[in-house]
Amino acid sequence: GQNQMAFLHELLECNFGDAWVYGGKISVRYIHPVYAGDRISPQGTVIEINEVAGKPRLTLQIWCENQDGRKTAAGTAYAGQPSELRSWIAASGGAAA
């Protein structure tokens, strides 16, 4: 479980930086055992962009899967932009939807 959570955290931090570290939340369930020798890969899809307290907030469907493509963990994560100074939108040149 800890390794899968670490993989998911790394995925979110690499993609959303401070928006994840300072404004993120995660909820995950472990749905299939991971065995010695399994190769686990974290995955995620943005499913919604909302505005919360005047700031954009992403909702993501996240999961880990093993080398056979079987999901071993699944859940939801939220990445909220913590401030204008730590803007993932401004850094990417995009705008909130």
Coordinates of C-alpha atoms in Angstrom, one line a residue:
G1 CA 0.0 0.0 0.0
Q2 CA 2.7 2.5 0.9
N3 CA 4.5 2.0 -2.4
Q4 CA 1.4 2.5 -4.4
M5 CA 0.6 5.7 -2.5
A6 CA 4.2 6.9 -3.1
F7 CA 3.9 6.2 -6.8
L8 CA 0.6 8.2 -7.0
H9 CA 2.0 11.1 -5.0
E10 CA 5.0 11.3 -7.3
L11 CA 2.7 11.3 -10.4
L12 CA 0.7 14.1 -9.0
E13 CA 3.6 16.2 -7.7
C14 CA 5.4 15.8 -11.1
N15 CA 2.4 17.0 -13.0
F16 CA 0.9 19.6 -10.7
G17 CA 3.7 20.7 -8.4
D18 CA 2.7 23.1 -5.7
A19 CA -1.0 22.8 -6.7
W20 CA -0.7 19.2 -5.4
V21 CA 1.7 19.7 -2.5
Y22 CA -0.1 22.7 -1.0
G23 CA -3.6 22.2 -2.1
G24 CA -4.1 18.5 -2.9
K25 CA -6.2 15.7 -1.4
I26 CA -6.3 12.0 -2.2
S27 CA -8.5 9.1 -1.4
V28 CA -7.4 5.6 -2.6
R29 CA -8.6 2.1 -2.0
Y30 CA -6.4 -1.0 -2.5
I31 CA -8.4 -3.4 -4.6
H32 CA -6.0 -6.1 -5.6
P33 CA -2.8 -7.5 -4.0
V34 CA 0.6 -6.5 -5.2
Y35 CA 3.1 -9.4 -5.2
A36 CA 6.9 -9.6 -5.1
G37 CA 8.2 -8.9 -8.6
D38 CA 5.1 -7.0 -9.8
R39 CA 5.7 -3.8 -11.8
I40 CA 3.3 -1.1 -10.7
S41 CA 2.6 2.0 -12.7
P42 CA 0.5 5.0 -11.5
Q43 CA -2.1 6.5 -13.9
G44 CA -4.5 9.4 -13.8
T45 CA -7.1 11.3 -15.8
V46 CA -8.5 14.8 -15.2
I47 CA -12.2 14.3 -15.1
E48 CA -13.3 17.8 -14.0
I49 CA -12.1 21.4 -13.5
N50 CA -14.0 23.6 -11.1
E51 CA -13.5 26.9 -9.4
V52 CA -13.3 26.8 -5.6
A53 CA -12.9 30.0 -3.6
G54 CA -12.0 31.8 -6.8
K55 CA -9.2 29.3 -7.7
P56 CA -9.2 26.4 -10.2
R57 CA -9.4 22.9 -8.8
L58 CA -8.9 19.7 -10.7
T59 CA -10.6 16.4 -9.9
L60 CA -8.7 13.4 -11.1
Q61 CA -9.5 9.7 -11.3
I62 CA -6.3 7.9 -10.3
W63 CA -5.2 4.3 -10.1
C64 CA -2.2 1.9 -10.1
E65 CA -2.0 -1.1 -12.3
N66 CA 0.4 -4.0 -12.5
Q67 CA 2.3 -5.4 -15.5
D68 CA -0.8 -7.2 -16.7
G69 CA -2.9 -4.1 -16.7
R70 CA -4.9 -5.1 -13.6
K71 CA -5.8 -2.3 -11.3
T72 CA -4.3 -2.7 -7.8
A73 CA -5.5 0.6 -6.3
A74 CA -8.1 3.2 -7.4
G75 CA -9.4 6.5 -6.2
T76 CA -9.8 10.2 -6.6
A77 CA -7.4 13.1 -6.2
Y78 CA -7.9 16.9 -6.1
A79 CA -5.2 19.4 -7.1
G80 CA -6.1 23.0 -6.1
Q81 CA -4.1 26.0 -7.1
P82 CA -2.9 27.4 -3.8
S83 CA -2.2 31.0 -4.9
E84 CA -1.4 33.3 -7.8
L85 CA 2.3 33.0 -7.0
R86 CA 2.2 29.2 -7.3
S87 CA 0.1 29.0 -10.4
W88 CA 0.2 25.9 -12.6
I89 CA -2.2 27.7 -15.0
A90 CA 0.0 30.7 -15.4
A91 CA 3.1 28.5 -15.8
S92 CA 1.5 26.5 -18.6
G93 CA 0.1 29.6 -20.4
G94 CA -3.4 28.2 -20.1
A95 CA -6.6 29.4 -18.6
A96 CA -9.1 27.8 -16.3
A97 CA -12.1 26.1 -18.0

